[in-house]
CSV table of C-alpha atoms in Angstrom, one decimal:
chain,number,residue,atom,x,y,z
G,4,MET,CA,-0.3,-11.2,30.9
G,5,ASN,CA,-4.0,-11.1,31.8
G,6,THR,CA,-4.8,-14.6,33.4
G,7,GLN,CA,-8.5,-14.2,32.7
G,8,ILE,CA,-8.0,-15.2,29.1
G,9,LYS,CA,-8.4,-18.8,28.4
G,10,PHE,CA,-5.6,-19.6,26.0
G,11,ILE,CA,-5.8,-22.6,23.6
G,12,THR,CA,-3.1,-23.8,21.3
G,13,ALA,CA,-2.9,-22.7,17.6
G,14,GLU,CA,-3.6,-26.4,16.7
G,15,GLU,CA,-6.8,-26.4,18.7
G,16,ALA,CA,-7.9,-23.0,17.4
G,17,VAL,CA,-7.6,-23.8,13.7
G,18,LYS,CA,-9.9,-26.8,14.1
G,19,VAL,CA,-12.8,-24.3,13.7
G,20,ILE,CA,-11.8,-23.9,10.0
G,21,LYS,CA,-14.1,-26.1,7.8
G,22,SER,CA,-13.7,-27.1,4.1
G,23,GLY,CA,-15.2,-24.3,1.9
G,24,ASP,CA,-14.6,-21.6,4.5
G,25,HIS,CA,-13.3,-18.1,3.7
G,26,VAL,CA,-10.4,-17.1,6.0
G,27,HIS,CA,-9.0,-13.6,6.5
G,28,LEU,CA,-5.4,-13.1,7.6
G,29,SER,CA,-4.3,-9.8,9.2
G,30,SER,CA,-1.7,-8.2,6.9
G,31,VAL,CA,1.8,-7.0,6.6
G,32,ALA,CA,3.8,-7.5,9.9
G,33,SER,CA,0.6,-8.7,11.7
G,34,ALA,CA,0.2,-12.0,9.7
G,35,PRO,CA,-0.4,-14.6,12.5
G,36,GLN,CA,2.3,-17.0,11.6
G,37,CYS,CA,1.6,-19.6,14.3
G,38,LEU,CA,-2.0,-19.9,13.1
G,39,ILE,CA,-0.9,-20.1,9.4
G,40,LYS,CA,1.5,-22.9,10.3
G,41,ALA,CA,-1.2,-24.8,12.2
G,42,MET,CA,-3.8,-24.4,9.4
G,43,CYS,CA,-1.3,-25.7,6.8
G,44,ALA,CA,-0.6,-28.7,9.0
G,45,ARG,CA,-4.3,-29.5,8.8
G,46,GLY,CA,-4.0,-29.1,5.0
G,47,GLU,CA,-1.1,-31.6,4.9
G,48,ASN,CA,-3.1,-34.1,6.8
G,49,ASN,CA,-5.9,-33.9,4.2
G,50,GLU,CA,-8.4,-32.5,6.7
G,51,LEU,CA,-9.4,-29.6,4.5
G,52,HIS,CA,-10.2,-28.7,0.9
G,53,ASP,CA,-11.4,-25.6,-0.9
G,54,VAL,CA,-10.5,-23.1,1.9
G,55,HIS,CA,-10.4,-19.6,0.5
G,56,ILE,CA,-7.7,-17.4,2.0
G,57,HIS,CA,-7.9,-13.6,1.8
G,58,HIS,CA,-5.4,-10.9,2.8
G,59,LEU,CA,-3.7,-7.7,1.7
G,60,HIS,CA,0.1,-7.9,1.4
G,61,THR,CA,1.7,-10.0,4.1
G,62,GLU,CA,5.3,-10.2,5.3
G,63,GLY,CA,6.9,-13.6,5.9
G,64,PRO,CA,6.2,-17.0,4.4
G,65,ALA,CA,2.8,-17.8,2.8
G,66,PRO,CA,2.9,-21.6,2.8
G,67,TYR,CA,-0.8,-21.9,2.0
G,68,ALA,CA,-0.1,-20.6,-1.5
G,69,ASP,CA,2.3,-23.4,-2.2
G,70,PRO,CA,1.3,-25.4,-5.4
G,71,LYS,CA,1.2,-28.6,-3.3
G,72,PHE,CA,-1.9,-27.2,-1.6
G,73,GLU,CA,-3.8,-26.9,-4.9
G,74,GLY,CA,-7.4,-27.9,-4.1
G,75,VAL,CA,-6.8,-27.5,-0.4
G,76,PHE,CA,-6.2,-23.7,0.0
G,77,GLN,CA,-7.1,-21.1,-2.7
G,78,LEU,CA,-5.5,-17.7,-2.1
G,79,ASP,CA,-7.6,-14.9,-3.5
G,80,SER,CA,-5.5,-11.9,-2.2
G,81,PHE,CA,-6.5,-8.2,-2.4
G,82,PHE,CA,-2.9,-7.3,-3.3
G,83,VAL,CA,-0.1,-9.3,-4.8
G,84,GLY,CA,2.9,-9.2,-2.4
G,85,SER,CA,6.4,-10.4,-3.3
G,86,ASN,CA,5.8,-13.6,-1.2
G,87,VAL,CA,2.9,-14.7,-3.5
G,88,ARG,CA,3.9,-13.1,-6.7
G,89,LYS,CA,5.3,-16.2,-8.5
G,90,VAL,CA,2.3,-18.5,-7.5
G,91,THR,CA,-0.1,-15.8,-8.6
G,92,GLN,CA,1.6,-15.3,-11.9
G,93,SER,CA,1.5,-19.1,-12.5
G,94,GLY,CA,-2.2,-19.4,-11.6
G,95,TYR,CA,-1.9,-21.4,-8.4
G,96,ALA,CA,-3.1,-18.3,-6.5
G,97,ASP,CA,-5.4,-15.5,-7.6
G,98,TYR,CA,-6.0,-11.8,-7.1
G,99,ILE,CA,-9.2,-9.8,-6.6
G,100,PRO,CA,-8.7,-6.3,-8.2
G,101,ILE,CA,-9.9,-3.8,-5.8
G,102,PHE,CA,-9.2,-0.2,-4.6
G,103,LEU,CA,-7.5,-0.4,-1.2
G,104,SER,CA,-10.3,1.8,0.2
G,105,GLU,CA,-12.9,-0.8,-0.8
G,106,THR,CA,-11.2,-3.9,0.7
G,107,GLN,CA,-13.2,-3.4,3.9
G,108,ARG,CA,-16.4,-3.1,1.8
G,109,LEU,CA,-15.8,-6.5,0.3
G,110,TYR,CA,-16.5,-8.0,3.8
G,111,ARG,CA,-19.1,-5.5,5.0
G,112,SER,CA,-21.2,-5.8,1.9
G,113,GLY,CA,-20.9,-9.6,1.8
G,114,ALA,CA,-19.3,-9.6,-1.6
G,115,VAL,CA,-16.6,-11.7,0.0
G,116,PRO,CA,-17.7,-13.9,2.9
G,117,CYS,CA,-15.7,-14.1,6.1
G,118,ASP,CA,-16.1,-17.3,8.1
G,119,VAL,CA,-12.9,-17.1,10.2
G,120,ALA,CA,-10.7,-14.0,10.9
G,121,MET,CA,-7.2,-14.9,12.1
G,122,ILE,CA,-5.6,-11.8,13.6
G,123,GLN,CA,-2.8,-10.7,15.9
G,124,VAL,CA,-3.4,-8.3,18.8
G,125,SER,CA,-1.6,-6.6,21.7
G,126,GLU,CA,-1.8,-7.8,25.3
G,127,PRO,CA,-5.2,-6.6,26.8
G,128,ASP,CA,-5.3,-3.5,28.9
G,129,LYS,CA,-7.0,-3.2,32.3
G,130,HIS,CA,-10.3,-2.3,30.6
G,131,GLY,CA,-10.5,-5.4,28.5
G,132,TYR,CA,-9.4,-3.9,25.2
G,133,VAL,CA,-6.7,-5.2,22.8
G,134,SER,CA,-5.2,-3.4,19.9
G,135,LEU,CA,-4.8,-4.5,16.3
G,136,GLY,CA,-1.4,-2.8,16.4
G,137,THR,CA,0.3,-2.4,13.1
G,138,SER,CA,-2.6,-3.4,10.8
G,139,VAL,CA,-6.2,-2.1,10.9
G,140,ASP,CA,-6.8,-2.0,7.1
G,141,ALA,CA,-9.5,-4.5,6.2
G,142,THR,CA,-8.9,-6.5,9.3
G,143,LEU,CA,-11.4,-4.6,11.4
G,144,ALA,CA,-14.1,-5.3,8.8
G,145,ALA,CA,-13.2,-9.0,8.9
G,146,VAL,CA,-13.4,-9.0,12.7
G,147,GLU,CA,-16.9,-7.3,12.5
G,148,THR,CA,-18.2,-9.8,10.0
G,149,ALA,CA,-16.5,-13.1,10.7
G,150,LYS,CA,-18.4,-16.0,12.3
G,151,THR,CA,-15.3,-16.8,14.4
G,152,VAL,CA,-12.4,-14.6,15.3
G,153,ILE,CA,-9.1,-16.2,16.5
G,154,ALA,CA,-6.6,-13.7,18.0
G,155,VAL,CA,-2.9,-14.3,18.7
G,156,VAL,CA,-2.0,-12.3,21.8
G,157,ASN,CA,1.6,-11.2,21.3
G,158,LYS,CA,3.5,-8.9,23.6
G,159,TYR,CA,5.4,-7.5,20.6
G,160,VAL,CA,2.2,-6.1,19.0
G,161,PRO,CA,2.2,-2.3,19.8
G,162,ARG,CA,-0.9,-0.9,21.5
G,163,SER,CA,-1.9,1.6,18.8
G,164,PHE,CA,-5.0,3.8,19.1
G,165,GLY,CA,-7.9,4.8,16.8
G,166,ASP,CA,-9.9,2.1,15.1
G,167,ALA,CA,-7.2,-0.4,16.2
G,168,ILE,CA,-8.6,-0.6,19.8
G,169,ILE,CA,-11.2,-3.4,20.0
G,170,PRO,CA,-13.0,-5.1,23.0
G,171,MET,CA,-11.9,-8.6,23.9
G,172,SER,CA,-15.6,-9.6,23.6
G,173,LYS,CA,-15.2,-9.4,19.8
G,174,ILE,CA,-12.8,-12.3,19.9
G,175,ASP,CA,-13.8,-16.0,20.2
G,176,MET,CA,-10.5,-17.8,20.7
G,177,PHE,CA,-7.2,-16.7,22.1
G,178,VAL,CA,-3.7,-18.1,21.3
G,179,HIS,CA,-0.5,-16.9,23.0
G,180,ASP,CA,2.6,-16.5,20.9
G,181,ASP,CA,5.4,-13.9,21.6
G,182,THR,CA,7.2,-14.0,18.3
G,183,PRO,CA,8.7,-10.6,17.4
G,184,LEU,CA,6.9,-8.9,14.4
G,185,ILE,CA,8.6,-9.2,11.1
G,186,GLU,CA,10.6,-6.0,10.2
G,187,ALA,CA,11.0,-4.4,6.8
G,188,PRO,CA,14.5,-3.1,6.2
G,189,PHE,CA,15.1,0.5,5.4
G,190,SER,CA,15.9,1.1,1.7
G,191,GLU,CA,18.9,3.4,1.2
G,192,PRO,CA,18.2,5.6,-1.8
G,193,ASN,CA,20.7,5.5,-4.7
G,194,GLU,CA,21.8,8.5,-6.7
G,195,THR,CA,18.8,8.2,-9.1
G,196,GLU,CA,16.3,7.9,-6.3
G,197,LEU,CA,17.9,10.9,-4.5
G,198,LYS,CA,17.4,13.0,-7.6
G,199,ILE,CA,13.8,12.0,-7.8
G,200,GLY,CA,13.4,12.7,-4.0
G,201,LYS,CA,14.8,16.2,-4.6
G,202,TYR,CA,12.3,17.0,-7.4
G,203,CYS,CA,9.4,15.7,-5.3
G,204,ALA,CA,10.5,17.6,-2.2
G,205,GLU,CA,10.6,20.8,-4.2
G,206,LEU,CA,6.9,20.3,-4.9
G,207,ILE,CA,6.0,19.8,-1.2
G,208,GLU,CA,4.9,23.1,0.4
G,209,ASP,CA,5.0,23.9,4.1
G,210,GLY,CA,1.8,22.8,5.8
G,211,ALA,CA,1.3,19.9,3.3
G,212,THR,CA,-0.3,16.6,4.4
G,213,LEU,CA,1.7,13.8,3.0
G,214,GLN,CA,1.0,10.3,1.7
G,215,MET,CA,3.8,8.1,0.5
G,216,GLY,CA,4.6,4.4,0.8
G,217,ILE,CA,7.7,2.4,1.7
G,218,GLY,CA,10.9,2.1,-0.3
G,219,ALA,CA,13.8,4.0,-1.5
G,220,ILE,CA,11.9,6.9,-3.3
G,221,PRO,CA,9.7,7.8,-0.3
G,222,ASN,CA,12.9,7.6,1.9
G,223,ALA,CA,14.7,9.9,-0.5
G,224,VAL,CA,11.8,12.4,-0.5
G,225,LEU,CA,11.6,12.4,3.3
G,226,SER,CA,15.4,12.9,3.6
G,227,GLN,CA,15.0,16.2,1.7
G,228,LEU,CA,12.3,17.7,4.0
G,229,LYS,CA,14.4,18.7,7.0
G,230,GLY,CA,13.9,22.4,6.2
G,231,HIS,CA,10.1,22.2,5.8
G,232,LYS,CA,7.6,23.3,8.4
G,233,ASN,CA,4.3,22.0,9.8
G,234,LEU,CA,3.9,18.9,7.7
G,235,GLY,CA,1.1,16.4,8.4
G,236,ILE,CA,0.6,12.7,7.7
G,237,HIS,CA,-2.6,11.2,6.4
G,238,THR,CA,-1.5,8.0,4.6
G,239,GLU,CA,-2.3,4.3,4.1
G,240,MET,CA,1.1,3.4,5.6
G,241,PHE,CA,4.3,4.9,6.9
G,242,ALA,CA,7.8,3.5,7.7
G,243,ASP,CA,11.1,4.6,9.3
G,244,GLY,CA,11.6,7.6,7.0
G,245,VAL,CA,9.1,9.8,8.9
G,246,LEU,CA,10.6,9.3,12.4
G,247,PRO,CA,13.5,11.8,12.1
G,248,LEU,CA,11.1,14.5,10.8
G,249,VAL,CA,8.7,13.8,13.7
G,250,ARG,CA,11.6,14.2,16.2
G,251,ALA,CA,12.7,17.4,14.5
G,252,GLY,CA,9.2,18.9,14.7
G,253,VAL,CA,8.9,19.1,10.9
G,254,ILE,CA,6.0,16.7,11.0
G,255,ASN,CA,3.5,18.0,13.6
G,256,GLY,CA,0.1,18.0,11.9
G,257,GLU,CA,-0.6,21.5,12.9
G,258,ALA,CA,-1.8,22.6,9.5
G,259,LYS,CA,-4.3,19.8,9.1
G,260,ASN,CA,-8.0,20.5,8.9
G,261,ILE,CA,-9.0,17.1,10.2
G,262,ASP,CA,-7.2,14.9,12.8
G,263,LYS,CA,-5.2,18.0,13.6
G,264,GLY,CA,-1.8,17.3,15.2
G,265,LEU,CA,-2.3,13.5,14.6
G,266,MET,CA,-0.6,11.1,12.2
G,267,VAL,CA,-3.2,8.9,10.5
G,268,SER,CA,-2.4,5.6,8.9
G,269,THR,CA,-4.1,2.2,8.3
G,270,PHE,CA,-1.0,-0.1,8.4
G,271,LEU,CA,2.7,0.1,9.1
G,272,MET,CA,5.8,-1.7,7.8
G,273,GLY,CA,9.2,-0.9,9.1
G,274,SER,CA,11.7,-1.7,11.8
G,275,LYS,CA,11.0,-2.3,15.5
G,276,GLU,CA,11.6,1.4,16.0
G,277,VAL,CA,8.4,2.2,14.1
G,278,TYR,CA,6.4,-0.4,16.0
G,279,ASP,CA,7.8,1.1,19.3
G,280,PHE,CA,6.9,4.6,18.1
G,281,ILE,CA,3.2,3.9,17.7
G,282,ASP,CA,3.0,1.9,21.0
G,283,ASP,CA,0.8,3.8,23.5
G,284,ASN,CA,1.3,6.9,21.3
G,285,PRO,CA,-1.9,9.1,21.3
G,286,GLY,CA,-0.3,11.1,18.4
G,287,VAL,CA,-0.8,8.3,16.0
G,288,LEU,CA,-4.3,7.2,14.8
G,289,MET,CA,-4.5,3.8,13.2
G,290,LYS,CA,-7.8,3.9,11.2
G,291,ASP,CA,-10.0,1.7,9.1
G,292,VAL,CA,-8.9,1.7,5.4
G,293,GLY,CA,-12.4,2.9,4.5
G,294,TYR,CA,-11.4,6.2,6.3
G,295,THR,CA,-7.7,6.6,5.5
G,296,ASN,CA,-8.2,5.9,1.8
G,297,ASP,CA,-11.6,7.6,1.1
G,298,PRO,CA,-10.7,10.3,-1.5
G,299,TYR,CA,-13.3,12.7,0.0
G,300,ILE,CA,-11.9,12.4,3.5
G,301,ILE,CA,-8.3,12.7,2.1
G,302,ALA,CA,-9.4,15.9,0.3
G,303,LYS,CA,-10.6,17.5,3.6
G,304,ASN,CA,-7.0,18.5,4.4
G,305,ASP,CA,-5.4,21.2,2.3
G,306,ARG,CA,-2.2,20.8,0.3
G,307,VAL,CA,-2.4,17.0,0.3
G,308,THR,CA,0.7,15.7,-1.5
G,309,ALA,CA,0.5,12.1,-2.6
G,310,ILE,CA,3.6,10.4,-3.9
G,311,ASN,CA,3.2,7.1,-5.7
G,312,SER,CA,5.2,5.0,-8.1
G,313,ALA,CA,4.8,3.2,-11.4
G,314,LEU,CA,6.1,0.4,-13.5
G,315,GLN,CA,5.4,2.1,-16.9
G,316,VAL,CA,3.9,5.3,-18.1
G,317,ASP,CA,2.8,5.8,-21.7
G,318,LEU,CA,3.0,9.0,-23.8
G,319,THR,CA,-0.6,9.9,-23.0
G,320,GLY,CA,-0.1,9.7,-19.2
G,321,GLN,CA,-1.6,6.3,-18.6
G,322,VAL,CA,0.1,4.8,-15.5
G,323,CYS,CA,0.6,1.1,-15.1
G,324,ALA,CA,1.5,0.2,-11.5
G,325,ASP,CA,0.1,-3.3,-11.0
G,326,SER,CA,1.4,-5.5,-13.7
G,327,LEU,CA,4.1,-6.2,-16.2
G,328,GLY,CA,2.1,-6.9,-19.3
G,329,THR,CA,-0.3,-9.7,-18.4
G,330,LYS,CA,1.7,-10.8,-15.3
G,331,PHE,CA,0.5,-9.3,-12.0
G,332,TRP,CA,3.3,-7.7,-10.0
G,333,SER,CA,1.4,-6.0,-7.1
G,334,GLY,CA,-2.1,-4.6,-7.2
G,335,VAL,CA,-4.2,-1.4,-7.4
G,336,GLY,CA,-3.5,-0.7,-3.8
G,337,GLY,CA,-4.2,2.9,-2.7
G,338,GLN,CA,-2.7,4.7,-5.6
G,339,ILE,CA,-5.9,5.9,-7.2
G,340,ASP,CA,-7.5,6.6,-3.8
G,341,PHE,CA,-4.7,9.1,-3.0
G,342,VAL,CA,-4.2,10.4,-6.6
G,343,TYR,CA,-7.9,11.4,-6.7
G,344,GLY,CA,-8.0,12.5,-3.0
G,345,ALA,CA,-4.9,14.8,-3.5
G,346,SER,CA,-6.2,16.3,-6.7
G,347,LEU,CA,-9.5,17.2,-5.0
G,348,SER,CA,-7.6,18.8,-2.0
G,349,LYS,CA,-7.3,22.5,-2.0
G,350,GLY,CA,-3.7,23.2,-3.2
G,351,GLY,CA,-3.1,19.4,-3.4
G,352,LYS,CA,-0.6,17.6,-5.6
G,353,ALA,CA,-0.8,14.1,-6.9
G,354,ILE,CA,2.7,12.9,-7.9
G,355,ILE,CA,3.7,9.8,-9.8
G,356,ALA,CA,7.4,9.3,-9.3
G,357,MET,CA,9.7,6.7,-10.9
G,358,PRO,CA,13.2,6.2,-12.4
G,359,SER,CA,13.1,6.8,-16.1
G,360,ILE,CA,14.7,3.4,-16.9
G,361,THR,CA,14.9,-0.1,-15.4
G,362,ASN,CA,18.0,-1.6,-13.9
G,363,LYS,CA,18.4,-3.3,-17.3
G,364,GLY,CA,18.4,0.0,-19.1
G,365,VAL,CA,14.9,-0.3,-20.6
G,366,SER,CA,12.8,2.9,-20.7
G,367,LYS,CA,9.9,3.0,-18.3
G,368,ILE,CA,8.3,5.8,-20.3
G,369,VAL,CA,6.9,4.1,-23.4
G,370,ASP,CA,4.9,4.9,-26.5
G,371,THR,CA,2.3,2.3,-25.6
G,372,LEU,CA,2.0,0.1,-22.5
G,373,LEU,CA,2.9,-3.6,-22.8
G,374,PRO,CA,0.0,-5.7,-24.1
G,375,GLY,CA,-2.2,-6.7,-21.2
G,376,ALA,CA,-0.8,-4.0,-18.8
G,377,GLY,CA,-3.2,-2.6,-16.3
G,378,VAL,CA,-3.9,1.1,-16.2
G,379,VAL,CA,-4.1,2.0,-12.5
G,380,THR,CA,-4.0,5.8,-12.7
G,381,THR,CA,-5.8,6.8,-15.9
G,382,ARG,CA,-4.6,9.6,-18.2
G,383,ASN,CA,-7.5,11.7,-16.8
G,384,HIS,CA,-6.2,11.3,-13.2
G,385,ILE,CA,-2.5,12.1,-13.7
G,386,HIS,CA,-1.1,15.4,-12.6
G,387,TRP,CA,2.6,15.6,-11.7
G,388,PHE,CA,5.1,13.2,-13.1
G,389,VAL,CA,8.6,13.0,-11.8
G,390,THR,CA,11.8,11.1,-12.8
G,391,GLU,CA,15.5,11.8,-12.0
G,392,ASN,CA,15.4,14.1,-15.0
G,393,GLY,CA,12.8,16.5,-13.7
G,394,ALA,CA,9.2,17.2,-12.8
G,395,VAL,CA,6.4,17.9,-15.3
G,396,ASP,CA,2.7,18.8,-14.7
G,397,LEU,CA,0.5,17.0,-17.2
G,398,TYR,CA,-2.8,18.3,-15.8
G,399,GLY,CA,-4.8,20.3,-18.4
G,400,LYS,CA,-2.3,19.4,-21.1
G,401,SER,CA,-3.2,18.1,-24.6
G,402,LEU,CA,-2.0,14.7,-25.7
G,403,GLN,CA,0.7,16.2,-27.9
G,404,GLU,CA,1.9,18.5,-25.2
G,405,ARG,CA,2.0,15.6,-22.7
G,406,ALA,CA,4.1,13.6,-25.1
G,407,ARG,CA,6.6,16.5,-25.3
G,408,LEU,CA,6.7,16.9,-21.5
G,409,LEU,CA,7.1,13.1,-20.8
G,410,ILE,CA,9.8,12.8,-23.4
G,411,SER,CA,11.6,15.8,-21.7
G,412,VAL,CA,12.0,13.7,-18.5
G,413,ALA,CA,12.7,10.4,-20.2
G,414,HIS,CA,16.1,8.9,-20.2
G,415,PRO,CA,18.3,10.5,-22.9
G,416,SER,CA,18.9,7.0,-24.4
G,417,ALA,CA,15.2,6.6,-25.1
G,418,GLN,CA,14.3,10.1,-26.2
G,419,GLU,CA,15.0,9.7,-29.9
G,420,GLU,CA,12.8,6.6,-30.2
G,421,LEU,CA,10.0,8.2,-28.2
G,422,ASP,CA,10.2,11.3,-30.4
G,423,ARG,CA,9.8,9.1,-33.5
G,424,ALA,CA,6.8,7.3,-31.9
G,425,ALA,CA,5.2,10.6,-31.1
G,426,PHE,CA,5.8,11.8,-34.6
G,427,GLU,CA,4.2,8.7,-36.1
G,428,ARG,CA,1.3,9.0,-33.7
G,429,TYR,CA,0.5,12.7,-34.2
G,430,GLY,CA,2.1,13.6,-37.5
G,431,SER,CA,4.2,16.6,-38.3
G,432,HIS,CA,1.3,19.1,-38.4
G,433,HIS,CA,1.5,20.1,-34.7
G,434,HIS,CA,4.1,22.7,-33.5
G,435,TYR,CA,4.9,20.6,-30.4
G,436,ILE,CA,6.0,17.7,-32.5
G,437,LYS,CA,7.7,19.9,-35.0
G,438,SER,CA,9.8,21.4,-32.2
G,439,TYR,CA,11.1,17.9,-31.4
G,440,MET,CA,12.0,17.0,-34.9
G,441,GLY,CA,13.8,20.3,-35.4
G,442,LYS,CA,16.0,19.7,-32.3
């Protein structure tokens, strides 16, 4: 540990926060828990009011969002994670709808002020640099624009490269806390997810550059790619599923036009194995979210294949991915950044993949979205759509043809009702609809 740093306690550091301030927290596994705890203690002592908290998704507790802090802390997140979902839905916390690519611009443009950035960094190297480790995203922009930057130096934060490397001179206060980073468990795909993974994998060509998130469907896709060659990664995040493919030489980035041979991401969420993998690894570039999620940068690579999920899709191809009716479930995230980027890429494929029904047996392919549901990917943006029943390409297809294709991959239990809805919507005059009714 570098002794030149003057460490102070978390309690001392958070004294810089004033009532009315806007505070940024670094995201996902990098949320600085000791600072959060100290800040909330000040809130409990009635020392603060009207402090605005901003972050993307964070792992671990989010005590500042507790209803008891109403009037003390106001969470306006850029993404609704599971730890703040209930309080956001009940109105105690709020959400700023924003493309993930533009979260950094909120700070850089001044649309959202940043008074205090609370971040977590690696131990400093001999040149006086630290690394943001597992989360660059909008945190770099917060560091650049904040009046005060408080950094927790933690030996468990990996020393990742790219935009993650920042000079210690950018930091005003240092706190020491060696708490291991929160890990996200690997989701084992079930039979339905494995079928979806197989259909998606069939669409991925050798030499493709991949974007996919965390969870059972991405893991199912990755598990089917062992026979592929020269795959690349340009994504907003990756997790454990990519590691076996890197070790096997399947993911090598050799076919990429930009950042050739390198894996590009803006944040990570996975096990300690993933965090160890990026530590001191020049093959991984952790970049500003304004770079990773810029559709025009994404499109510079050929055969970009972006796989994203949805909560509901209607018969015209509108994709709801952020809300269940009027209740916010997650956020816009990077879906449209990558759907658009992949569709602009030479030979690229934008894929929306989801099970055809919920665990309760309700069809996720619907005639019309629930009232109040948000359209994240519009009917103009959608290309490939995949369920466990197959893959269909909706690009360039008319509304009636789309309805036919979507119904063909819906769950058998929902097809008759969807047929009827399509018939009512479009009438019997069109041969696509007639072909349903004559089945």
